[in-house]
CSV table of C-alpha atoms and ligand atoms in Angstrom, one decimal:
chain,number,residue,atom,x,y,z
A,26,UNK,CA,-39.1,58.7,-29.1
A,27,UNK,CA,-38.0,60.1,-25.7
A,28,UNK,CA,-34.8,59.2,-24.4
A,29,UNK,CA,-35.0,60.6,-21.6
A,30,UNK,CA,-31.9,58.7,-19.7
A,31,UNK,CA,-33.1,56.7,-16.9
A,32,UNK,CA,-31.7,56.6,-13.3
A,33,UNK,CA,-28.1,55.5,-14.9
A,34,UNK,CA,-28.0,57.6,-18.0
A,35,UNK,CA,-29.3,54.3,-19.9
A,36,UNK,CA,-31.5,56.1,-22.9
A,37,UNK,CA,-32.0,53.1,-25.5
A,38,UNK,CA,-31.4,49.8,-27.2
A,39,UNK,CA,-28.7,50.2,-29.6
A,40,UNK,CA,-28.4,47.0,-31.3
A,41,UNK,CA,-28.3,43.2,-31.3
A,42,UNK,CA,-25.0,41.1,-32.4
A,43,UNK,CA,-25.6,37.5,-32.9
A,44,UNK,CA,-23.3,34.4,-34.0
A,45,UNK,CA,-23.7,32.2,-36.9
A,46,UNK,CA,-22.9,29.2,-37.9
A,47,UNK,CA,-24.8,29.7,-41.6
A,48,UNK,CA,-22.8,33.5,-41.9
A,49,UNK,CA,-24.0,33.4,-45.9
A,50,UNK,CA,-27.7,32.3,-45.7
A,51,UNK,CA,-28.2,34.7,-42.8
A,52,UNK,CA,-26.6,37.5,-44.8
A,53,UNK,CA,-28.5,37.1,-47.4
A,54,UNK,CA,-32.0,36.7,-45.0
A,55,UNK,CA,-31.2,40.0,-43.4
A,56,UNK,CA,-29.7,42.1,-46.6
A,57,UNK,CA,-32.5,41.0,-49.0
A,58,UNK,CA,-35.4,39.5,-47.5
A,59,UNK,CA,-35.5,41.7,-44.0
A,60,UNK,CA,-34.9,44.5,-45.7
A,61,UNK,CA,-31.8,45.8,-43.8
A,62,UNK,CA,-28.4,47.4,-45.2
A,63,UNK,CA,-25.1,46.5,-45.1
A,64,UNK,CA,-23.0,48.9,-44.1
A,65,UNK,CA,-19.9,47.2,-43.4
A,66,UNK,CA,-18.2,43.5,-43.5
A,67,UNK,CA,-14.7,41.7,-43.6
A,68,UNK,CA,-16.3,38.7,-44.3
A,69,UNK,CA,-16.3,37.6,-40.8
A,70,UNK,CA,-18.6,40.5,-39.5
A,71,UNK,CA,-21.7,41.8,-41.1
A,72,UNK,CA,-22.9,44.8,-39.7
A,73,UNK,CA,-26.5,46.0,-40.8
A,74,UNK,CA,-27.9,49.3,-40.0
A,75,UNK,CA,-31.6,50.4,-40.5
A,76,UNK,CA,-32.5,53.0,-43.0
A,77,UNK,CA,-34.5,55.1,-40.8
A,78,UNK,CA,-32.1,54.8,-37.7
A,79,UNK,CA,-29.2,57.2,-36.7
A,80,UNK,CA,-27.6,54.1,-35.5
A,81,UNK,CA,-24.2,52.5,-37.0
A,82,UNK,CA,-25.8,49.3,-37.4
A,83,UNK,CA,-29.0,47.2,-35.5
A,84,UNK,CA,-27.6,43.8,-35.7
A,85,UNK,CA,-24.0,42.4,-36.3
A,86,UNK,CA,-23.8,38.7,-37.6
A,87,UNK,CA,-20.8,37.1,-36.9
A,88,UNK,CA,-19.7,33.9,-38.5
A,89,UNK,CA,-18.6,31.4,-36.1
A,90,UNK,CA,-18.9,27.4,-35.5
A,91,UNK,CA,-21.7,27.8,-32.4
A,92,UNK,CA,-24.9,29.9,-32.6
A,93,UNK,CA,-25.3,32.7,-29.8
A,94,UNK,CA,-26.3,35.9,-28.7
A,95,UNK,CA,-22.9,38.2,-28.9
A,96,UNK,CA,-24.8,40.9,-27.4
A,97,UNK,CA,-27.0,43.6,-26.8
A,98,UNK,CA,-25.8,47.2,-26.6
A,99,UNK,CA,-27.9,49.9,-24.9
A,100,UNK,CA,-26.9,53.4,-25.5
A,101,UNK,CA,-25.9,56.1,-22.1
A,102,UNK,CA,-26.1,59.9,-22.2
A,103,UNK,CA,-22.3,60.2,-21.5
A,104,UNK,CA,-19.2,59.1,-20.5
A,105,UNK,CA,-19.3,59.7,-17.2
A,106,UNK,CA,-22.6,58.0,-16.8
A,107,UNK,CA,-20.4,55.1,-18.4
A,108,UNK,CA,-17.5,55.4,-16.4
A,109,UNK,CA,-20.0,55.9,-12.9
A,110,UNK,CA,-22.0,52.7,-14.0
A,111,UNK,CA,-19.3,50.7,-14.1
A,112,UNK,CA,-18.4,51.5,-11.0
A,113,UNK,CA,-22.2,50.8,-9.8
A,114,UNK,CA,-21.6,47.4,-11.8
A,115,UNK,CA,-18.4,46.4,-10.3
A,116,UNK,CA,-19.5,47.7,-6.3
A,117,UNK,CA,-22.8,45.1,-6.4
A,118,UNK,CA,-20.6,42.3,-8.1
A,119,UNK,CA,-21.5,42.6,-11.4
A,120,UNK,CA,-18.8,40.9,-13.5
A,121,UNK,CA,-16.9,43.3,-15.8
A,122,UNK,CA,-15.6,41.9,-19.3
A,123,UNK,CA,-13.9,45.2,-19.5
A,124,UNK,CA,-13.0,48.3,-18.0
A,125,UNK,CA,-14.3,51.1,-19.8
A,126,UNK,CA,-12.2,52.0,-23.2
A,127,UNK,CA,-12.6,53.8,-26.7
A,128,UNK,CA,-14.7,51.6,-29.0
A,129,UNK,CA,-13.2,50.1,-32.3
A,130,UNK,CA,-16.4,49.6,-33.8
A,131,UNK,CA,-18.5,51.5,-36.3
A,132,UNK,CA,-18.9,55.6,-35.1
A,133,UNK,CA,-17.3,55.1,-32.3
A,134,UNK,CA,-17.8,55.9,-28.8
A,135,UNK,CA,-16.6,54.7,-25.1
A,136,UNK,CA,-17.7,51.9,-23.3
A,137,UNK,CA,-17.8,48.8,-21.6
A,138,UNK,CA,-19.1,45.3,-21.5
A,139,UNK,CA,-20.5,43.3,-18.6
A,140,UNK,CA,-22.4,39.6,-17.8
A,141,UNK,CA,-25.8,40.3,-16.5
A,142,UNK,CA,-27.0,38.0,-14.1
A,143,UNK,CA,-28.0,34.4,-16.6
A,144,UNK,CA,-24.3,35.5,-18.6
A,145,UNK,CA,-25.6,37.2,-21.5
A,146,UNK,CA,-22.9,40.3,-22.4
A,147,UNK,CA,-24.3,43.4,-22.3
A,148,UNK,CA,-22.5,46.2,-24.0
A,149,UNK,CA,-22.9,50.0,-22.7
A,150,UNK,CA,-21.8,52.8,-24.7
A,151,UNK,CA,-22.0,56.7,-25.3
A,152,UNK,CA,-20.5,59.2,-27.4
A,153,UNK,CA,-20.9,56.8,-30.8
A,154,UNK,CA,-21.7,59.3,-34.0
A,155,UNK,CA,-25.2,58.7,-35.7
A,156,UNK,CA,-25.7,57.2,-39.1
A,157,UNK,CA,-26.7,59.3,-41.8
A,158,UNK,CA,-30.5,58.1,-42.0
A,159,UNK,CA,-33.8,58.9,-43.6
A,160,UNK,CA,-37.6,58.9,-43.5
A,161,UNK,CA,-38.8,55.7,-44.4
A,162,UNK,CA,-41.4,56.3,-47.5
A,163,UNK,CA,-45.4,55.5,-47.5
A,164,UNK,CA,-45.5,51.7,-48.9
A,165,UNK,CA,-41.5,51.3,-47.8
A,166,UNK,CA,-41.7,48.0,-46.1
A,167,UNK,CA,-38.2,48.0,-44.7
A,168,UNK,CA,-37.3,48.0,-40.5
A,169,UNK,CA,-37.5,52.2,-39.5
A,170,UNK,CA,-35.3,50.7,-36.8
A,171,UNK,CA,-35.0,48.5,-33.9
A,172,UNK,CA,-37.7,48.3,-31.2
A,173,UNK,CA,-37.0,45.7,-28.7
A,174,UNK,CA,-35.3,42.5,-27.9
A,175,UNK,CA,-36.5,39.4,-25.6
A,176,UNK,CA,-34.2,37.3,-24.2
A,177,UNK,CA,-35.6,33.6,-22.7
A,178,UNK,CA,-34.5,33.2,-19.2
A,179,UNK,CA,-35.2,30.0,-17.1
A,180,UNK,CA,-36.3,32.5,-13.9
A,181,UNK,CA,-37.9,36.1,-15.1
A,182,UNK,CA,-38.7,37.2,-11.7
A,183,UNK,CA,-34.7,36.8,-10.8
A,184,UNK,CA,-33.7,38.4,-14.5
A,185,UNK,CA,-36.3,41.2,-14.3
A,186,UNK,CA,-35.3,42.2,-10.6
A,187,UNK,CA,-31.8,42.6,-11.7
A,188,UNK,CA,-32.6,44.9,-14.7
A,189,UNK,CA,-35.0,46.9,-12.7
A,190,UNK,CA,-32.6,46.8,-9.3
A,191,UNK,CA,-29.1,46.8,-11.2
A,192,UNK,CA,-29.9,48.8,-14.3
A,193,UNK,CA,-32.5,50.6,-13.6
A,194,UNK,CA,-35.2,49.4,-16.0
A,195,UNK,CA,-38.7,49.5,-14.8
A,196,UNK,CA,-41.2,47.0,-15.4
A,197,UNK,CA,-44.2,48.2,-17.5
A,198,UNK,CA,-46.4,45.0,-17.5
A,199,UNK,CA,-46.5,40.9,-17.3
A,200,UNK,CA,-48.0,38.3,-19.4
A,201,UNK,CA,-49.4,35.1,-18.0
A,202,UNK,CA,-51.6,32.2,-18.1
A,203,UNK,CA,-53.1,29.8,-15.5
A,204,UNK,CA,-51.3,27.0,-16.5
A,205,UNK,CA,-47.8,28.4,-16.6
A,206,UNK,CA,-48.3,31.1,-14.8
A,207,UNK,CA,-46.4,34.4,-15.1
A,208,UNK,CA,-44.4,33.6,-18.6
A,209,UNK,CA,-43.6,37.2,-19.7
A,210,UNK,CA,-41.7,40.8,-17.8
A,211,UNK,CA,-42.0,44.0,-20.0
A,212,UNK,CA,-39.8,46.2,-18.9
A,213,UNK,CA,-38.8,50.1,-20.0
A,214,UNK,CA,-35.6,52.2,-20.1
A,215,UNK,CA,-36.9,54.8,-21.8
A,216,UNK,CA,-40.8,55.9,-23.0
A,217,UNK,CA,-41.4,53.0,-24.9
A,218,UNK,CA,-43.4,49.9,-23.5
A,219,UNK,CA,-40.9,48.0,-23.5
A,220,UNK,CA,-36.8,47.9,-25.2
A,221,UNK,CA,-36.6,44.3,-23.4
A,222,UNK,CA,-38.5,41.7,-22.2
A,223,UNK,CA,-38.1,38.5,-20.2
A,224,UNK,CA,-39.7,35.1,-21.5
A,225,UNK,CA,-40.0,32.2,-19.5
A,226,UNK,CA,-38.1,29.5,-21.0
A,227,UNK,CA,-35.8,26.2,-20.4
A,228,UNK,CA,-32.4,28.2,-20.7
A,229,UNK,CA,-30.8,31.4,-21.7
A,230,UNK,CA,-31.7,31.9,-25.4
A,231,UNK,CA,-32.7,34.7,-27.5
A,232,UNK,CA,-37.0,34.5,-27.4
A,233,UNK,CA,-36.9,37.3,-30.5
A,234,UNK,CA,-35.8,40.6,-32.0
A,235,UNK,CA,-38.2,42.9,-32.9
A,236,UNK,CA,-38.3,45.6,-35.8
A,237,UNK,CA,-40.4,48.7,-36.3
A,238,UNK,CA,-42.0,49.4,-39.3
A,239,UNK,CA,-42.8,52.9,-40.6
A,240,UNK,CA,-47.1,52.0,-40.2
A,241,UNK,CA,-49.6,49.0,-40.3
A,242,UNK,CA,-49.4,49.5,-44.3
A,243,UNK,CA,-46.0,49.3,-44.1
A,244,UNK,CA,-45.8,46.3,-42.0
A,245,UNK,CA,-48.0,44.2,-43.8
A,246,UNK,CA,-46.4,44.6,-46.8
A,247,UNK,CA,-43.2,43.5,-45.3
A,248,UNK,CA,-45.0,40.4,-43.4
A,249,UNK,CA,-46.0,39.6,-47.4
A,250,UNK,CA,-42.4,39.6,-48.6
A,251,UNK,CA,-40.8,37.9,-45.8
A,252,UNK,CA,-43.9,34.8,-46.4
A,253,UNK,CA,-43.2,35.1,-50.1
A,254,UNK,CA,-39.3,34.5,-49.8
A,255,UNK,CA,-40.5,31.0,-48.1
A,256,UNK,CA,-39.3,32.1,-44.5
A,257,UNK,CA,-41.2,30.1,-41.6
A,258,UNK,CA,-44.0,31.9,-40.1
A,259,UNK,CA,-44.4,31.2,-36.4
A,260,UNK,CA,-47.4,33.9,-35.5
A,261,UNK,CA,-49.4,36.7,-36.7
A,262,UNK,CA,-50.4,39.0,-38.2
A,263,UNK,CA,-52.5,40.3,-34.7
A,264,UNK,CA,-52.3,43.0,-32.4
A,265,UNK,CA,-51.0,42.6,-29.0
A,266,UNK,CA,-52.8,44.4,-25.8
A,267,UNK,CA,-49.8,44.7,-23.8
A,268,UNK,CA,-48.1,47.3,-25.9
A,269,UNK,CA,-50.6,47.9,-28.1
A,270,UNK,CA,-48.1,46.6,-30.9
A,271,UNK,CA,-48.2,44.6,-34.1
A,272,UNK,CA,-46.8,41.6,-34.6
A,273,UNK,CA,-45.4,38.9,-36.8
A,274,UNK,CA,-43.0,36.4,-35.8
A,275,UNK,CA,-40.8,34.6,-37.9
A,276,UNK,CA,-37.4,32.1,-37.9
A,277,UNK,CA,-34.8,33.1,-39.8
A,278,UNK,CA,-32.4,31.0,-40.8
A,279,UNK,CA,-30.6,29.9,-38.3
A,280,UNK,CA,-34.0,29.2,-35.8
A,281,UNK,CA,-33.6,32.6,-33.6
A,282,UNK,CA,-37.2,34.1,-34.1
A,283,UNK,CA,-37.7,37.9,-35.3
A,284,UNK,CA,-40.4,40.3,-35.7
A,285,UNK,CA,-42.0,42.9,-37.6
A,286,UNK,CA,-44.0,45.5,-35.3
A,287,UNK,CA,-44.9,48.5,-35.4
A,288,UNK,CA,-47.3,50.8,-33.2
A,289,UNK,CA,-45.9,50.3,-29.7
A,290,UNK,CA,-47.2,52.2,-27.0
A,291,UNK,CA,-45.2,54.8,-25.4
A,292,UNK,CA,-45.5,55.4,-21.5
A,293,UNK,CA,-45.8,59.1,-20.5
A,294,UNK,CA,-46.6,59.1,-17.2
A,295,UNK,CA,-45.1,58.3,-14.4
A,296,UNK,CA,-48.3,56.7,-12.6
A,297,UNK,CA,-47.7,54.2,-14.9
A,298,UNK,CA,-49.0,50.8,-13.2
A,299,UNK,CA,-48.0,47.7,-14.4
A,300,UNK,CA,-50.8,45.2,-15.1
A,301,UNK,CA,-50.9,41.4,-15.3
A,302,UNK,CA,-52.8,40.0,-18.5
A,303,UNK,CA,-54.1,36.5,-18.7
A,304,UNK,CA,-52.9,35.7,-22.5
A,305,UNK,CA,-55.7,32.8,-22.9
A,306,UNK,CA,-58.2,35.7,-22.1
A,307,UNK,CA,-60.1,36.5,-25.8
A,308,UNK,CA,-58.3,39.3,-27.4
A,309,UNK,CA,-55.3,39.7,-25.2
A,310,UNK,CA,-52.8,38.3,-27.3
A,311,UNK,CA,-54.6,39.6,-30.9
A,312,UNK,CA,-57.1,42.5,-30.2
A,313,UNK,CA,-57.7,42.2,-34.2
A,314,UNK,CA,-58.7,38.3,-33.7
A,315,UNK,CA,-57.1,37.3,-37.0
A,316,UNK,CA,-54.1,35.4,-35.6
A,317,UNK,CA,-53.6,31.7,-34.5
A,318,UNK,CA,-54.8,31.3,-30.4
A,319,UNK,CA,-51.6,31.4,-28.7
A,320,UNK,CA,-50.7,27.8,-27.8
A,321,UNK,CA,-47.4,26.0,-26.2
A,322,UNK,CA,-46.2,25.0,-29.2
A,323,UNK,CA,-46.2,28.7,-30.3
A,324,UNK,CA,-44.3,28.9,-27.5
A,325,UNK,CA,-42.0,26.3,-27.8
A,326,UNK,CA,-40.9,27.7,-31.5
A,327,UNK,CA,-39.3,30.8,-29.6
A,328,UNK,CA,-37.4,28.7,-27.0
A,329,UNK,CA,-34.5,28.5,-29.1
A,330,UNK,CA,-31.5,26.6,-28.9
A,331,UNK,CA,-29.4,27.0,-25.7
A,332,UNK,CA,-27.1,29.9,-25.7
A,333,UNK,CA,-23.8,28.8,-26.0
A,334,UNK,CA,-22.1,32.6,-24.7
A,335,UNK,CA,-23.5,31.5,-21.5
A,336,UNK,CA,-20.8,33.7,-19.4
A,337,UNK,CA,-18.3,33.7,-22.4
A,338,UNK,CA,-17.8,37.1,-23.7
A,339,UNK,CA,-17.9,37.2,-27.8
A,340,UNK,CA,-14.3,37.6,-29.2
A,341,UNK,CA,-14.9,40.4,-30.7
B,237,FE2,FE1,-42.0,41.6,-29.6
């Protein structure tokens, strides 16, 4: 992967802290059947890294009464990027939950959190140490690491024109279909096809997380496990277009959907020009053509509860 910073030193997605009311069942979903690592808890936090990622962790679970997104945490180049986009943040109105400060988390680092503009908290950081990682093996059908997360937003041109205007994200391309119309932003910090994207729903919510597998062998096999530990299958296995990616969707526990991919296009020019696919088109949505057709009701099983850290910044 190139990290490249973009225009604000913003070089990738770090990871993804969610809120739990079922802390137990979900550790257990993403320790044994996901296939991720615990690295650290107090029985309150659970903090799970990927094997084959230098990050601390990809996902924190927190238990509490009300399921939400914490956060998502993008990485910066420095700390004066940091310091200078908080600055950016706070001169276009941009509410700060914090000034920049030392991290007390995992490895590290400095940084700061902020609302974007439908409330989710965004955390910023640079300067946290990398994880001891590893190559994941042929046949190791575990998540290499995190690739992307989609957040459900009730307007995606307003959500997408504040990443790309605010934080510097460009838009890569755009699902939709003549019935909804457009339903889906991929957009780019870095040179993969997309670290987020924006999915037309009927409130903030998480849509999904998505994690990379080491290859299609690799990916399959996990798909297999996570059926055979009795987890609910929302889509796949297919191939997307946009992003050339693989895909499997699934609910864990607590109903936020998650995905095993792996194979996602990177973007290596900058002539790059976004284009607009019509998802009920044959093949767009599964070049393989094994998959269910995409439906609404597909649809509806990634809309999620709504978020209840709506402009509430997670306690910890
Ligand atoms: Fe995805």
């Amino acid at each position: 992967m190139n990290t490249t910073p973009n225009e604000h030193g913003i070089t990738h997605l770090r990871h993804v802290d969610l809120a739990v009311p079922d802390f137990a069942t979900q550790r257990t979903f993403y320790k044994d059947t996901w296939g991720l690592t615990e690295v650290g808890t107090d029985g309150e936090l659970s903090y799970l890294a990927a094997e084959g990622s230098p990050e601390q962790y990809i996902v924190r679970l927190r238990r509490a009464a009300e399921k939400r997104l914490d956060l998502i945490a993008f990485g910066m180049d420095s700390t004066a990027s940091v310091d200078a986009f908080a600055q950016t943040l706070a001169g276009r109105g941009v509410q700060l939950v914090g000034e920049p400060a030392a991290l007390q988390t995992a490895g590290g680092g400095y940084g700061f959190r902020f609302f974007d503009i439908d409330g989710r908290t965004i955390e910023v950081s640079a300067d946290v140490e990398t994880r001891r990682h590893r190559p994941i093996e042929e046949r190791e059908a575990i998540p290499v690491r995190l690739s992307h997360a989609v957040m459900n937003s009730t307007d995606i041109h307003r959500t997408r024109d504040f990443y790309a205007a605010v934080l510097g994200f460009r838009l890569t391309d755009t699902l939709y279909t003549p019935h909804m119309g457009q339903v889906m932003h991929f957009m780019r910090c870095n040179d993969w096809h997309h670290s987020l994207a924006i999915a037309h729903g009927p409130h903030p919510s998480v849509h999904h997380v998505s994690f990379e597998m080491r290859g299609i062998d690799e990916y399959l096999r996990g798909t297999g496990r996570v059926l055979q530990a009795g987890t609910k299958k929302i889509w796949g296995p297919g191939r997307h277009t946009a992003g050339d990616n693989t895909f499997t969707y699934f609910l864990d526990p607590s109903g936020n959907t998650m995905e095993y991919t792996t194979a996602l296009e990177t973007i290596t020019t900058d002539e790059w020009h976004p284009t607009v696919y019509d998802v009920t088109q044959p093949g767009v949505q599964d070049q393989w053509g094994i998959a269910d057709p995409f439906s609404e009701i597909v649809a509806k099983d990634s809309f999620n509860d709504p978020d209840r850290g709506v402009f509430v910044a997670p306690p910890v």
